């Protein structure tokens, strides 16, 4: 069911089969010349059907709109090639646009498998077919219309500025309408759930620190409407940002508390010691897809503490080992927000 959330701005949910997220909130900015759709949901028939039905409620077809992809995750970009094949422009950032295409041609998944060796998770124990991002990604590479922070996309009476939101993914972007104080934040701020922050390799580095810095920047901005892509719309972005930052501080401390002085740990050892939404007492208790997510999220937190001199890392035969340097996470840099 579609609803108008602001003048000529509509939202409906695209279903995500088999996902605990349940749905992606799709936004449509309606315009006489060319409409703009934000994000797509998975590449599945059910999701495509709900996209077509949602658009039809406004009397639109896929070919009547352009598409703006906030970030590369399959629950946001899965139908990118369907839009492209219908003749739409597909806006994405250079970084995430490339990852979407690298996922379609397979090179992204090879890199992800390499990371599992770092975590002491052998490639054979989790299959790519366990990963929803692999199952439901856009099947073909797409010729994107690359946008960068500061670019402006005009739709109807609105002038949307592309905003840099890197953190949840390395090239996450959003749209900000200054005059109307409207902000489309993608997965950067979500109510009731915390966006997954994962490890992208040492070249990217400290995804969690980058994400928190993005949140600190948004915290200073003045928004009347924050349109997020899962669950409820964000009621009070400052309050929610503070809750998310506090959640990560707790999790960082939890990891240090799980490590004994002078003992070395792998990511495989540490992941089950963290309180996740999905309860797992040991590594083997994790459902397969959660092995990808939990190990990546644990590594992002460890990587952040390595960068801040709180954890020491050694690499032996392709596996990473960690020892804590201090007992308390030093959150001083986050005290004056
Ligand atoms: Zn996401």
mmCIF file of C-alpha atoms and ligand atoms in Angstrom:
data_model
loop_
_atom_site.group_PDB
_atom_site.id
_atom_site.type_symbol
_atom_site.label_atom_id
_atom_site.label_comp_id
_atom_site.label_asym_id
_atom_site.label_seq_id
_atom_site.Cartn_x
_atom_site.Cartn_y
_atom_site.Cartn_z
ATOM 1 C CA UNK A 1 0.000 0.000 0.000
ATOM 2 C CA UNK A 2 1.452 3.288 -1.090
ATOM 3 C CA UNK A 3 1.331 6.423 1.036
ATOM 4 C CA UNK A 4 2.317 10.018 0.486
ATOM 5 C CA UNK A 5 4.928 11.043 3.089
ATOM 6 C CA UNK A 6 5.527 14.552 1.727
ATOM 7 C CA UNK A 7 4.219 16.504 -1.227
ATOM 8 C CA UNK A 8 4.660 14.262 -4.320
ATOM 9 C CA UNK A 9 6.873 11.890 -2.351
ATOM 10 C CA UNK A 10 5.456 8.401 -1.879
ATOM 11 C CA UNK A 11 6.606 5.252 -0.164
ATOM 12 C CA UNK A 12 5.706 1.583 -0.236
ATOM 13 C CA UNK A 13 7.392 -1.619 0.856
ATOM 14 C CA UNK A 14 9.065 -4.013 -1.550
ATOM 15 C CA UNK A 15 8.979 -7.475 0.009
ATOM 16 C CA UNK A 16 12.265 -9.295 0.715
ATOM 17 C CA UNK A 17 11.499 -13.021 0.729
ATOM 18 C CA UNK A 18 13.345 -15.076 3.387
ATOM 19 C CA UNK A 19 14.932 -11.992 4.925
ATOM 20 C CA UNK A 20 14.666 -10.951 8.595
ATOM 21 C CA UNK A 21 14.519 -7.396 7.228
ATOM 22 C CA UNK A 22 11.151 -8.331 5.634
ATOM 23 C CA UNK A 23 10.980 -5.330 3.273
ATOM 24 C CA UNK A 24 12.797 -2.368 1.794
ATOM 25 C CA UNK A 25 11.047 1.003 1.952
ATOM 26 C CA UNK A 26 10.947 2.275 -1.623
ATOM 27 C CA UNK A 27 10.497 6.011 -2.243
ATOM 28 C CA UNK A 28 9.097 7.607 -5.372
ATOM 29 C CA UNK A 29 9.340 11.281 -6.178
ATOM 30 C CA UNK A 30 6.587 11.974 -8.656
ATOM 31 C CA UNK A 31 7.165 14.468 -11.411
ATOM 32 C CA UNK A 32 5.459 15.369 -14.679
ATOM 33 C CA UNK A 33 8.616 14.750 -16.743
ATOM 34 C CA UNK A 34 10.574 11.966 -15.095
ATOM 35 C CA UNK A 35 9.900 10.285 -11.771
ATOM 36 C CA UNK A 36 12.642 9.123 -9.465
ATOM 37 C CA UNK A 37 12.612 5.827 -7.563
ATOM 38 C CA UNK A 38 15.014 5.300 -4.665
ATOM 39 C CA UNK A 39 16.305 1.743 -4.241
ATOM 40 C CA UNK A 40 14.749 -1.496 -5.437
ATOM 41 C CA UNK A 41 14.775 -4.523 -3.134
ATOM 42 C CA UNK A 42 16.081 -7.940 -4.200
ATOM 43 C CA UNK A 43 16.229 -9.446 -7.632
ATOM 44 C CA UNK A 44 13.345 -11.866 -7.095
ATOM 45 C CA UNK A 45 9.979 -12.236 -8.782
ATOM 46 C CA UNK A 46 8.123 -11.388 -5.543
ATOM 47 C CA UNK A 47 10.089 -8.172 -5.098
ATOM 48 C CA UNK A 48 9.663 -7.227 -8.751
ATOM 49 C CA UNK A 49 5.912 -7.876 -8.445
ATOM 50 C CA UNK A 50 5.669 -5.573 -5.416
ATOM 51 C CA UNK A 51 7.715 -2.895 -7.237
ATOM 52 C CA UNK A 52 5.416 -3.084 -10.286
ATOM 53 C CA UNK A 53 2.301 -3.035 -8.031
ATOM 54 C CA UNK A 54 3.604 -0.081 -5.998
ATOM 55 C CA UNK A 55 4.365 1.959 -9.105
ATOM 56 C CA UNK A 56 0.986 1.012 -10.632
ATOM 57 C CA UNK A 57 -0.802 2.617 -7.672
ATOM 58 C CA UNK A 58 0.603 5.918 -8.965
ATOM 59 C CA UNK A 59 -0.237 5.001 -12.557
ATOM 60 C CA UNK A 60 3.448 4.398 -13.347
ATOM 61 C CA UNK A 61 5.557 1.711 -14.956
ATOM 62 C CA UNK A 62 9.264 1.018 -14.374
ATOM 63 C CA UNK A 63 10.074 2.737 -17.679
ATOM 64 C CA UNK A 64 8.483 5.990 -16.378
ATOM 65 C CA UNK A 65 11.158 6.494 -13.706
ATOM 66 C CA UNK A 66 14.853 6.906 -13.128
ATOM 67 C CA UNK A 67 16.488 4.967 -10.315
ATOM 68 C CA UNK A 68 18.757 6.220 -7.535
ATOM 69 C CA UNK A 69 20.677 3.526 -5.653
ATOM 70 C CA UNK A 70 21.772 4.559 -2.156
ATOM 71 C CA UNK A 71 24.205 1.645 -1.805
ATOM 72 C CA UNK A 72 25.304 -1.664 -3.253
ATOM 73 C CA UNK A 73 23.454 -4.154 -1.038
ATOM 74 C CA UNK A 74 21.169 -6.491 -2.994
ATOM 75 C CA UNK A 75 18.106 -5.371 -1.014
ATOM 76 C CA UNK A 76 18.702 -1.902 -2.537
ATOM 77 C CA UNK A 77 20.130 -2.674 -5.964
ATOM 78 C CA UNK A 78 18.815 -6.121 -6.936
ATOM 79 C CA UNK A 79 16.502 -4.804 -9.658
ATOM 80 C CA UNK A 80 19.085 -2.368 -11.123
ATOM 81 C CA UNK A 81 19.350 -4.295 -14.381
ATOM 82 C CA UNK A 82 15.539 -4.485 -14.677
ATOM 83 C CA UNK A 83 15.389 -0.672 -14.500
ATOM 84 C CA UNK A 84 18.300 -0.284 -16.919
ATOM 85 C CA UNK A 85 16.752 -2.714 -19.393
ATOM 86 C CA UNK A 86 13.515 -0.659 -19.249
ATOM 87 C CA UNK A 87 15.535 2.391 -20.418
ATOM 88 C CA UNK A 88 15.863 4.166 -17.051
ATOM 89 C CA UNK A 89 18.866 6.091 -15.823
ATOM 90 C CA UNK A 90 20.472 4.280 -12.884
ATOM 91 C CA UNK A 91 22.251 6.676 -10.520
ATOM 92 C CA UNK A 92 24.874 5.255 -8.166
ATOM 93 C CA UNK A 93 28.143 6.325 -6.566
ATOM 94 C CA UNK A 94 31.350 5.336 -8.373
ATOM 95 C CA UNK A 95 32.431 3.100 -5.491
ATOM 96 C CA UNK A 96 29.188 1.207 -4.860
ATOM 97 C CA UNK A 97 28.288 1.188 -8.562
ATOM 98 C CA UNK A 98 31.539 -0.661 -9.192
ATOM 99 C CA UNK A 99 30.857 -3.124 -6.354
ATOM 100 C CA UNK A 100 27.386 -3.877 -7.794
ATOM 101 C CA UNK A 101 29.012 -4.724 -11.124
ATOM 102 C CA UNK A 102 31.883 -6.638 -9.474
ATOM 103 C CA UNK A 103 29.264 -8.710 -7.638
ATOM 104 C CA UNK A 104 27.495 -9.437 -10.934
ATOM 105 C CA UNK A 105 30.759 -10.549 -12.611
ATOM 106 C CA UNK A 106 31.872 -12.519 -9.522
ATOM 107 C CA UNK A 107 35.110 -10.686 -8.612
ATOM 108 C CA UNK A 108 33.602 -9.156 -5.449
ATOM 109 C CA UNK A 109 32.720 -12.621 -4.096
ATOM 110 C CA UNK A 110 36.270 -13.894 -4.641
ATOM 111 C CA UNK A 111 37.548 -11.025 -2.475
ATOM 112 C CA UNK A 112 34.974 -11.753 0.222
ATOM 113 C CA UNK A 113 36.082 -15.384 0.330
ATOM 114 C CA UNK A 114 39.672 -14.260 0.848
ATOM 115 C CA UNK A 115 38.587 -12.356 3.959
ATOM 116 C CA UNK A 116 37.153 -15.556 5.464
ATOM 117 C CA UNK A 117 40.708 -16.992 5.662
ATOM 118 C CA UNK A 118 41.697 -13.967 7.755
ATOM 119 C CA UNK A 119 38.849 -14.838 10.124
ATOM 120 C CA UNK A 120 39.902 -18.505 10.412
ATOM 121 C CA UNK A 121 36.698 -19.483 8.614
ATOM 122 C CA UNK A 122 37.560 -21.916 5.844
ATOM 123 C CA UNK A 123 35.898 -21.143 2.522
ATOM 124 C CA UNK A 124 34.259 -24.585 2.380
ATOM 125 C CA UNK A 125 32.154 -24.242 5.511
ATOM 126 C CA UNK A 126 29.979 -21.413 4.220
ATOM 127 C CA UNK A 127 28.720 -21.393 0.678
ATOM 128 C CA UNK A 128 28.088 -18.324 -1.441
ATOM 129 C CA UNK A 129 24.572 -19.716 -1.867
ATOM 130 C CA UNK A 130 24.088 -19.025 1.862
ATOM 131 C CA UNK A 131 24.577 -15.305 1.262
ATOM 132 C CA UNK A 132 21.405 -13.348 0.375
ATOM 133 C CA UNK A 133 23.563 -10.722 -1.330
ATOM 134 C CA UNK A 134 24.749 -13.374 -3.764
ATOM 135 C CA UNK A 135 21.364 -15.026 -4.253
ATOM 136 C CA UNK A 136 19.411 -11.841 -4.888
ATOM 137 C CA UNK A 137 21.896 -9.488 -6.567
ATOM 138 C CA UNK A 138 21.374 -7.813 -9.939
ATOM 139 C CA UNK A 139 22.333 -10.570 -12.390
ATOM 140 C CA UNK A 140 23.982 -8.383 -15.030
ATOM 141 C CA UNK A 141 26.475 -5.541 -14.995
ATOM 142 C CA UNK A 142 24.745 -2.184 -15.426
ATOM 143 C CA UNK A 143 25.953 0.958 -17.185
ATOM 144 C CA UNK A 144 25.425 3.412 -14.292
ATOM 145 C CA UNK A 145 25.010 7.171 -14.242
ATOM 146 C CA UNK A 146 27.689 7.908 -11.669
ATOM 147 C CA UNK A 147 26.953 10.688 -9.174
ATOM 148 C CA UNK A 148 29.243 12.178 -6.524
ATOM 149 C CA UNK A 149 28.635 14.108 -3.291
ATOM 150 C CA UNK A 150 27.670 17.681 -4.138
ATOM 151 C CA UNK A 151 25.937 16.759 -7.406
ATOM 152 C CA UNK A 152 22.345 17.933 -7.735
ATOM 153 C CA UNK A 153 19.450 15.873 -9.097
ATOM 154 C CA UNK A 154 16.377 17.975 -9.928
ATOM 155 C CA UNK A 155 13.029 16.210 -9.758
ATOM 156 C CA UNK A 156 9.830 18.220 -9.886
ATOM 157 C CA UNK A 157 10.047 21.094 -7.440
ATOM 158 C CA UNK A 158 12.908 19.471 -5.546
ATOM 159 C CA UNK A 159 16.641 19.941 -5.834
ATOM 160 C CA UNK A 160 18.315 16.979 -4.230
ATOM 161 C CA UNK A 161 21.946 17.204 -3.291
ATOM 162 C CA UNK A 162 23.912 13.957 -3.249
ATOM 163 C CA UNK A 163 25.369 13.453 0.238
ATOM 164 C CA UNK A 164 28.313 11.253 1.189
ATOM 165 C CA UNK A 165 27.198 8.601 3.719
ATOM 166 C CA UNK A 166 30.095 6.153 3.594
ATOM 167 C CA UNK A 167 30.327 3.656 6.437
ATOM 168 C CA UNK A 168 27.566 1.055 6.052
ATOM 169 C CA UNK A 169 29.115 0.547 2.605
ATOM 170 C CA UNK A 170 32.212 2.330 1.232
ATOM 171 C CA UNK A 171 30.224 4.336 -1.333
ATOM 172 C CA UNK A 172 26.868 4.831 0.409
ATOM 173 C CA UNK A 173 25.152 8.053 -0.698
ATOM 174 C CA UNK A 174 21.901 9.806 0.194
ATOM 175 C CA UNK A 175 19.784 12.704 -1.070
ATOM 176 C CA UNK A 176 19.254 15.935 0.828
ATOM 177 C CA UNK A 177 16.750 18.671 -0.007
ATOM 178 C CA UNK A 178 17.876 21.735 1.887
ATOM 179 C CA UNK A 179 14.831 23.956 1.355
ATOM 180 C CA UNK A 180 12.382 21.298 2.503
ATOM 181 C CA UNK A 181 14.768 19.773 5.110
ATOM 182 C CA UNK A 182 14.160 16.336 3.653
ATOM 183 C CA UNK A 183 16.804 13.642 3.841
ATOM 184 C CA UNK A 184 16.855 10.186 2.255
ATOM 185 C CA UNK A 185 19.383 8.346 4.391
ATOM 186 C CA UNK A 186 19.311 4.809 2.954
ATOM 187 C CA UNK A 187 20.520 2.335 5.583
ATOM 188 C CA UNK A 188 22.656 4.887 7.455
ATOM 189 C CA UNK A 189 20.109 5.598 10.206
ATOM 190 C CA UNK A 190 17.497 2.952 10.961
ATOM 191 C CA UNK A 191 14.920 2.785 13.738
ATOM 192 C CA UNK A 192 14.838 -0.356 15.962
ATOM 193 C CA UNK A 193 17.713 -2.107 14.132
ATOM 194 C CA UNK A 194 21.349 -1.073 13.799
ATOM 195 C CA UNK A 195 22.820 -1.047 10.294
ATOM 196 C CA UNK A 196 25.413 -3.789 9.747
ATOM 197 C CA UNK A 197 28.957 -2.419 9.705
ATOM 198 C CA UNK A 198 31.420 -4.810 8.133
ATOM 199 C CA UNK A 199 35.089 -5.155 7.209
ATOM 200 C CA UNK A 200 35.982 -4.272 3.608
ATOM 201 C CA UNK A 201 39.713 -5.092 3.762
ATOM 202 C CA UNK A 202 42.633 -3.125 5.123
ATOM 203 C CA UNK A 203 42.772 -0.801 2.123
ATOM 204 C CA UNK A 204 39.338 0.628 3.020
ATOM 205 C CA UNK A 205 40.164 0.564 6.718
ATOM 206 C CA UNK A 206 38.167 1.366 9.851
ATOM 207 C CA UNK A 207 34.652 1.168 8.426
ATOM 208 C CA UNK A 208 33.206 1.638 11.907
ATOM 209 C CA UNK A 209 35.179 4.843 12.535
ATOM 210 C CA UNK A 210 34.160 6.125 9.090
ATOM 211 C CA UNK A 211 30.513 5.269 9.792
ATOM 212 C CA UNK A 212 30.552 6.995 13.202
ATOM 213 C CA UNK A 213 32.106 10.091 11.609
ATOM 214 C CA UNK A 214 29.316 10.111 9.011
ATOM 215 C CA UNK A 215 26.754 9.926 11.859
ATOM 216 C CA UNK A 216 28.481 12.758 13.736
ATOM 217 C CA UNK A 217 28.239 14.923 10.596
ATOM 218 C CA UNK A 218 24.524 14.137 10.152
ATOM 219 C CA UNK A 219 23.900 14.821 13.815
ATOM 220 C CA UNK A 220 24.705 18.512 13.220
ATOM 221 C CA UNK A 221 22.302 18.802 10.291
ATOM 222 C CA UNK A 222 18.774 20.089 10.470
ATOM 223 C CA UNK A 223 16.200 17.662 9.054
ATOM 224 C CA UNK A 224 12.408 17.724 9.385
ATOM 225 C CA UNK A 225 11.954 14.389 7.597
ATOM 226 C CA UNK A 226 14.409 11.485 7.555
ATOM 227 C CA UNK A 227 13.315 8.776 5.153
ATOM 228 C CA UNK A 228 15.070 5.489 5.906
ATOM 229 C CA UNK A 229 14.900 2.256 3.963
ATOM 230 C CA UNK A 230 13.862 -0.355 6.548
ATOM 231 C CA UNK A 231 11.237 -0.418 9.313
ATOM 232 C CA UNK A 232 9.793 2.882 10.597
ATOM 233 C CA UNK A 233 10.827 6.323 9.428
ATOM 234 C CA UNK A 234 13.357 8.013 11.698
ATOM 235 C CA UNK A 235 11.446 10.175 14.184
ATOM 236 C CA UNK A 236 14.358 12.036 15.812
ATOM 237 C CA UNK A 237 17.651 11.623 14.001
ATOM 238 C CA UNK A 238 19.831 13.128 16.770
ATOM 239 C CA UNK A 239 18.382 10.766 19.372
ATOM 240 C CA UNK A 240 18.681 7.755 17.074
ATOM 241 C CA UNK A 241 22.283 8.609 16.071
ATOM 242 C CA UNK A 242 23.224 8.819 19.746
ATOM 243 C CA UNK A 243 21.619 5.427 20.390
ATOM 244 C CA UNK A 244 23.499 3.848 17.472
ATOM 245 C CA UNK A 245 26.861 5.315 18.557
ATOM 246 C CA UNK A 246 26.246 4.161 22.151
ATOM 247 C CA UNK A 247 25.384 0.691 20.853
ATOM 248 C CA UNK A 248 28.771 0.473 19.103
ATOM 249 C CA UNK A 249 30.650 1.725 22.166
ATOM 250 C CA UNK A 250 28.987 -1.071 24.194
ATOM 251 C CA UNK A 251 29.861 -3.650 21.572
ATOM 252 C CA UNK A 252 33.499 -2.503 21.434
ATOM 253 C CA UNK A 253 33.702 -2.852 25.198
ATOM 254 C CA UNK A 254 31.997 -6.246 25.030
ATOM 255 C CA UNK A 255 34.739 -7.485 22.673
ATOM 256 C CA UNK A 256 37.495 -6.260 25.015
ATOM 257 C CA UNK A 257 35.692 -7.890 27.958
ATOM 258 C CA UNK A 258 35.559 -11.193 26.048
ATOM 259 C CA UNK A 259 39.356 -11.178 25.634
ATOM 260 C CA UNK A 260 41.600 -12.332 28.445
ATOM 261 C CA UNK A 261 44.821 -10.458 29.069
ATOM 262 C CA UNK A 262 47.701 -11.902 27.016
ATOM 263 C CA UNK A 263 45.522 -14.439 25.135
ATOM 264 C CA UNK A 264 45.297 -14.443 21.324
ATOM 265 C CA UNK A 265 41.959 -14.758 19.539
ATOM 266 C CA UNK A 266 40.733 -15.163 15.966
ATOM 267 C CA UNK A 267 37.528 -13.624 14.623
ATOM 268 C CA UNK A 268 36.042 -17.111 14.678
ATOM 269 C CA UNK A 269 36.740 -17.251 18.449
ATOM 270 C CA UNK A 270 35.380 -13.792 19.166
ATOM 271 C CA UNK A 271 32.203 -13.665 17.036
ATOM 272 C CA UNK A 272 30.081 -15.970 19.259
ATOM 273 C CA UNK A 273 31.108 -14.021 22.377
ATOM 274 C CA UNK A 274 29.158 -10.968 21.280
ATOM 275 C CA UNK A 275 25.467 -10.528 22.015
ATOM 276 C CA UNK A 276 23.760 -10.573 18.626
ATOM 277 C CA UNK A 277 20.056 -10.489 17.897
ATOM 278 C CA UNK A 278 20.426 -14.065 16.742
ATOM 279 C CA UNK A 279 21.592 -16.044 19.735
ATOM 280 C CA UNK A 280 24.627 -18.266 19.191
ATOM 281 C CA UNK A 281 26.587 -19.910 22.004
ATOM 282 C CA UNK A 282 29.306 -21.128 19.697
ATOM 283 C CA UNK A 283 30.483 -20.521 16.154
ATOM 284 C CA UNK A 284 28.681 -23.648 14.928
ATOM 285 C CA UNK A 285 25.353 -22.309 16.242
ATOM 286 C CA UNK A 286 25.300 -19.454 13.733
ATOM 287 C CA UNK A 287 23.008 -19.981 10.740
ATOM 288 C CA UNK A 288 25.274 -19.965 7.638
ATOM 289 C CA UNK A 289 24.377 -16.453 6.417
ATOM 290 C CA UNK A 290 25.018 -15.099 9.926
ATOM 291 C CA UNK A 291 28.570 -16.494 9.787
ATOM 292 C CA UNK A 292 29.275 -13.974 7.030
ATOM 293 C CA UNK A 293 27.595 -11.085 8.852
ATOM 294 C CA UNK A 294 28.792 -11.780 12.408
ATOM 295 C CA UNK A 295 32.438 -12.331 11.415
ATOM 296 C CA UNK A 296 32.474 -9.215 9.219
ATOM 297 C CA UNK A 297 30.883 -7.095 11.929
ATOM 298 C CA UNK A 298 33.248 -8.423 14.621
ATOM 299 C CA UNK A 299 36.233 -7.690 12.373
ATOM 300 C CA UNK A 300 35.011 -4.123 11.726
ATOM 301 C CA UNK A 301 34.977 -3.501 15.487
ATOM 302 C CA UNK A 302 38.407 -5.099 15.991
ATOM 303 C CA UNK A 303 39.850 -3.170 13.021
ATOM 304 C CA UNK A 304 38.575 0.066 14.585
ATOM 305 C CA UNK A 305 40.348 -0.767 17.862
ATOM 306 C CA UNK A 306 43.574 -1.675 16.021
ATOM 307 C CA UNK A 307 43.489 1.777 14.370
ATOM 308 C CA UNK A 308 42.978 3.364 17.798
ATOM 309 C CA UNK A 309 45.818 1.402 19.421
ATOM 310 C CA UNK A 310 43.596 -0.705 21.667
ATOM 311 C CA UNK A 311 44.115 -4.115 20.049
ATOM 312 C CA UNK A 312 47.262 -5.713 18.639
ATOM 313 C CA UNK A 313 47.142 -7.820 15.443
ATOM 314 C CA UNK A 314 49.409 -10.574 14.123
ATOM 315 C CA UNK A 315 49.087 -12.419 10.830
ATOM 316 C CA UNK A 316 50.289 -16.020 10.536
ATOM 317 C CA UNK A 317 49.682 -18.189 7.477
ATOM 318 C CA UNK A 318 46.851 -15.972 6.282
ATOM 319 C CA UNK A 319 44.937 -15.955 9.588
ATOM 320 C CA UNK A 320 44.687 -12.922 11.866
ATOM 321 C CA UNK A 321 45.239 -13.142 15.639
ATOM 322 C CA UNK A 322 44.293 -10.422 18.104
ATOM 323 C CA UNK A 323 45.372 -9.526 21.612
ATOM 324 C CA UNK A 324 43.981 -6.649 23.625
ATOM 325 C CA UNK A 325 46.280 -3.829 24.674
ATOM 326 C CA UNK A 326 43.875 -2.091 27.060
ATOM 327 C CA UNK A 327 40.833 -3.154 29.061
ATOM 328 C CA UNK A 328 38.591 -0.155 28.391
ATOM 329 C CA UNK A 329 37.520 1.186 25.035
ATOM 330 C CA UNK A 330 38.634 4.793 24.969
ATOM 331 C CA UNK A 331 35.438 6.617 23.923
ATOM 332 C CA UNK A 332 36.707 10.066 24.815
ATOM 333 C CA UNK A 333 36.569 11.206 21.172
ATOM 334 C CA UNK A 334 32.798 10.555 21.249
ATOM 335 C CA UNK A 335 31.999 12.333 24.488
ATOM 336 C CA UNK A 336 31.431 15.819 23.033
ATOM 337 C CA UNK A 337 29.177 15.130 20.085
HETATM 338 ZN ZN1 LIG B 1 22.379 -2.012 3.426
#
